[in-house]
Amino acid sequence: MNRFLIVRTSSLGDLVHGLPVASAIKKALPSAHVAWIVEERFEALLKACPCVDEPIPVRLRGGVSRLLDASDIRHLISFLRRRARGGFDVAIDLQGLLRSGLLTLLSRAPVRIGFPGAFVRERANTFFTNLRPATIPARSHVIDRNLALLHPLGIRLQGHRAFPFCLPAPLPRRHFPGAGDPKARIWVGLHPAAGWPTKQWGAERYAGLADRIAKRWNARVFVLWGPGERELAGTVLRSMRTPAELAPEMGVGLLAEFLARCDLVVGGDSGPLHLASALGTPVVGLYGPSDPVRNGPAGPGARIVRTAAPCAPCWKRSCFDRSCMAFIELDRVWAEVEAAIEEKPRRTDPENFQKHSQGVNNNGDRS
């Protein structure tokens, strides 16, 4: 077995948590060829990972129906042609959806590994895989659940946390002009949005935190946003009393470079938080409906502030009052932010900071 296909098309945080699988394959089988089917908007992330030899971009944001959409059929045809040229020995479905199961089946790999029925979001997914791990720990991090899919192949690297990234030389900080002090040595990114409304802490609380950060360290505070999130980011800025900056619109490649330049990132359970942590940037994660034991940031030194709500974690995407995140007081978050920034070594020459290979390994070191 030398040709592997990983099927995990989205989303950003889930892709980050899938990277240790590719890294583990390469560690166990250095000559293996690892391909990965991914939505084209995230292709740049996988191109920056040396453990992924071949990102295969597709457009599937509309679900299974997009497999038959004439406007995107060329992506499926490209994938099928790729399969016909080289073929795959093993396909690994990290997603557990009907669409990912279909793509796994289309690979025609003789070995198709997937999660047991209790661990997939759509039970029909199990019809498309033919091999599963014997056991998966019930209350384990999603990375370890993903790594369990390698057990049937004899690859057992539980606890493996390797996120190798090869980024371009980081952009000089002067390339991000704005309202903050361009000479400020501390950059903090705040990401107020999240995929679920129940994971959002609230614009006013982020604004209060940003004001404290800006005053305490004369830091440049950037409010991060993605598709559909600009209005919330703007609300945070309008609620602040000190100057802050709306981060520029960034694709995933530039976002990775930007997060690697930050001294701290604060946010809920979201893709940018997990990507920042994987890059080795200190993070403070705010958790309400989701469980950090399962979904927490996996990089070294990540700090977690959990809600005290008795109903958490509930895993609900909607709630009539969204009260669980309101249980997270500003002072608790501020204490973690202070500790994270005070403990982080200062970059003595930020304009000349050059690290072409970025990421973290099992020891928590950048690599």
Short mmCIF file of N, CA and C in Angstrom, two decimals, residues 6 14-28 36 46 48-52 141 143-144 146-147 150 157-166 274-275 277-280 298-300 358-367:
data_model
loop_
_atom_site.label_atom_id
_atom_site.label_comp_id
_atom_site.label_asym_id
_atom_site.label_seq_id
_atom_site.Cartn_x
_atom_site.Cartn_y
_atom_site.Cartn_z
N ILE A 6 -7.07 10.87 1.08
CA ILE A 6 -7.83 11.36 2.22
C ILE A 6 -9.02 12.15 1.70
N ASP A 14 -11.73 21.58 10.67
CA ASP A 14 -11.71 20.13 10.49
C ASP A 14 -10.54 19.69 9.62
N LEU A 15 -10.19 20.50 8.64
CA LEU A 15 -9.02 20.19 7.82
C LEU A 15 -7.75 20.23 8.65
N VAL A 16 -7.65 21.24 9.50
CA VAL A 16 -6.47 21.33 10.38
C VAL A 16 -6.38 20.08 11.26
N HIS A 17 -7.50 19.65 11.80
CA HIS A 17 -7.51 18.47 12.67
C HIS A 17 -7.30 17.17 11.90
N GLY A 18 -7.38 17.23 10.59
CA GLY A 18 -7.10 16.05 9.78
C GLY A 18 -5.65 15.93 9.36
N LEU A 19 -4.91 17.02 9.44
CA LEU A 19 -3.52 17.00 8.97
C LEU A 19 -2.63 15.99 9.69
N PRO A 20 -2.80 15.75 11.00
CA PRO A 20 -1.96 14.72 11.62
C PRO A 20 -2.13 13.34 11.00
N VAL A 21 -3.25 13.07 10.34
CA VAL A 21 -3.42 11.78 9.66
C VAL A 21 -2.43 11.68 8.50
N ALA A 22 -2.36 12.74 7.68
CA ALA A 22 -1.40 12.73 6.57
C ALA A 22 0.02 12.65 7.10
N SER A 23 0.29 13.39 8.18
CA SER A 23 1.63 13.37 8.76
C SER A 23 1.98 11.98 9.30
N ALA A 24 1.01 11.31 9.92
CA ALA A 24 1.25 9.98 10.48
C ALA A 24 1.52 8.96 9.38
N ILE A 25 0.81 9.08 8.25
CA ILE A 25 1.06 8.18 7.12
C ILE A 25 2.49 8.35 6.64
N LYS A 26 2.92 9.59 6.50
CA LYS A 26 4.29 9.86 6.03
C LYS A 26 5.34 9.39 7.04
N LYS A 27 5.00 9.50 8.32
CA LYS A 27 5.95 9.05 9.33
C LYS A 27 6.10 7.53 9.30
N ALA A 28 4.99 6.83 9.11
CA ALA A 28 5.04 5.37 9.07
C ALA A 28 5.53 4.84 7.73
N TRP A 36 -5.37 14.32 -1.40
CA TRP A 36 -6.44 14.78 -0.48
C TRP A 36 -7.49 15.53 -1.31
N LEU A 46 -3.60 23.06 1.96
CA LEU A 46 -2.95 21.77 1.76
C LEU A 46 -1.68 21.90 0.92
N ALA A 48 0.40 24.11 1.30
CA ALA A 48 1.44 24.55 2.23
C ALA A 48 1.90 23.44 3.17
N CYS A 49 1.35 22.23 2.99
CA CYS A 49 1.68 21.11 3.87
C CYS A 49 2.48 20.07 3.11
N PRO A 50 3.75 19.88 3.44
CA PRO A 50 4.58 18.92 2.70
C PRO A 50 4.14 17.48 2.86
N CYS A 51 3.31 17.18 3.87
CA CYS A 51 2.84 15.80 4.03
C CYS A 51 1.70 15.46 3.08
N VAL A 52 1.19 16.46 2.36
CA VAL A 52 0.15 16.24 1.35
C VAL A 52 0.79 16.44 -0.02
N HIS A 141 -10.15 13.49 21.69
CA HIS A 141 -10.04 14.60 20.75
C HIS A 141 -10.31 14.11 19.33
N ILE A 143 -8.80 14.72 16.72
CA ILE A 143 -7.55 14.29 16.06
C ILE A 143 -7.29 12.82 16.34
N ASP A 144 -7.49 12.39 17.58
CA ASP A 144 -7.27 10.99 17.92
C ASP A 144 -8.32 10.08 17.27
N ASN A 146 -9.59 10.70 14.34
CA ASN A 146 -9.11 10.60 12.96
C ASN A 146 -7.95 9.62 12.85
N LEU A 147 -7.01 9.71 13.79
CA LEU A 147 -5.86 8.81 13.76
C LEU A 147 -6.26 7.35 13.95
N LEU A 150 -6.38 4.91 11.06
CA LEU A 150 -5.16 4.27 10.56
C LEU A 150 -4.86 2.95 11.27
N LEU A 157 -0.51 5.82 16.11
CA LEU A 157 0.22 7.00 16.59
C LEU A 157 -0.73 7.92 17.34
N GLN A 158 -1.49 7.35 18.29
CA GLN A 158 -2.39 8.18 19.08
C GLN A 158 -1.58 9.25 19.82
N GLY A 159 -2.14 10.43 19.90
CA GLY A 159 -1.42 11.54 20.52
C GLY A 159 -0.50 12.27 19.56
N HIS A 160 -0.44 11.79 18.31
CA HIS A 160 0.41 12.43 17.30
C HIS A 160 -0.15 13.81 16.99
N ARG A 161 0.66 14.82 17.17
CA ARG A 161 0.24 16.20 16.90
C ARG A 161 1.33 16.85 16.05
N ALA A 162 1.24 16.68 14.76
CA ALA A 162 2.21 17.29 13.86
C ALA A 162 1.44 18.06 12.80
N PHE A 163 1.75 19.34 12.69
CA PHE A 163 1.10 20.21 11.71
C PHE A 163 2.18 20.91 10.88
N PRO A 164 2.81 20.19 9.98
CA PRO A 164 3.89 20.82 9.21
C PRO A 164 3.34 21.77 8.15
N PHE A 165 3.81 22.98 8.18
CA PHE A 165 3.45 23.97 7.17
C PHE A 165 4.74 24.55 6.59
N CYS A 166 4.78 24.75 5.31
CA CYS A 166 5.85 25.48 4.66
C CYS A 166 5.25 26.74 4.06
N HIS A 274 -8.17 27.32 15.36
CA HIS A 274 -7.45 26.05 15.25
C HIS A 274 -6.25 26.18 14.32
N LEU A 275 -6.37 26.95 13.26
CA LEU A 275 -5.24 27.14 12.36
C LEU A 275 -4.12 27.89 13.06
N SER A 277 -3.46 27.95 16.24
CA SER A 277 -2.83 27.06 17.21
C SER A 277 -1.92 26.05 16.52
N ALA A 278 -2.35 25.53 15.38
CA ALA A 278 -1.53 24.58 14.64
C ALA A 278 -0.24 25.22 14.14
N LEU A 279 -0.27 26.51 13.89
CA LEU A 279 0.91 27.24 13.44
C LEU A 279 1.85 27.59 14.60
N GLY A 280 1.42 27.28 15.83
CA GLY A 280 2.25 27.57 16.99
C GLY A 280 2.00 28.92 17.62
N ALA A 298 -5.14 22.35 19.31
CA ALA A 298 -4.18 21.28 19.59
C ALA A 298 -2.73 21.75 19.65
N GLY A 299 -2.47 23.02 19.44
CA GLY A 299 -1.10 23.51 19.47
C GLY A 299 -0.59 23.66 20.89
N PRO A 300 0.71 23.93 21.04
CA PRO A 300 1.30 24.04 22.37
C PRO A 300 0.83 25.29 23.10
N GLN A 358 6.91 26.58 8.89
CA GLN A 358 6.14 26.98 10.05
C GLN A 358 5.23 25.83 10.45
N GLY A 359 5.06 25.64 11.74
CA GLY A 359 4.16 24.61 12.21
C GLY A 359 4.61 24.14 13.57
N VAL A 360 3.97 23.09 14.09
CA VAL A 360 4.38 22.56 15.37
C VAL A 360 4.48 21.05 15.27
N ASN A 361 5.35 20.48 16.09
CA ASN A 361 5.47 19.04 16.13
C ASN A 361 5.05 18.52 17.50
N ASN A 362 5.28 17.25 17.74
CA ASN A 362 4.81 16.64 18.98
C ASN A 362 5.41 17.27 20.23
N ASN A 363 6.56 17.88 20.11
CA ASN A 363 7.21 18.49 21.27
C ASN A 363 6.77 19.92 21.51
N GLY A 364 5.87 20.41 20.63
CA GLY A 364 5.40 21.77 20.78
C GLY A 364 6.35 22.79 20.20
N ASP A 365 7.36 22.33 19.47
CA ASP A 365 8.31 23.25 18.87
C ASP A 365 7.88 23.60 17.46
N ARG A 366 8.24 24.78 17.02
CA ARG A 366 8.03 25.11 15.61
C ARG A 366 8.98 24.29 14.78
N SER A 367 8.53 23.92 13.60
CA SER A 367 9.37 23.09 12.73
C SER A 367 9.38 23.64 11.33
#
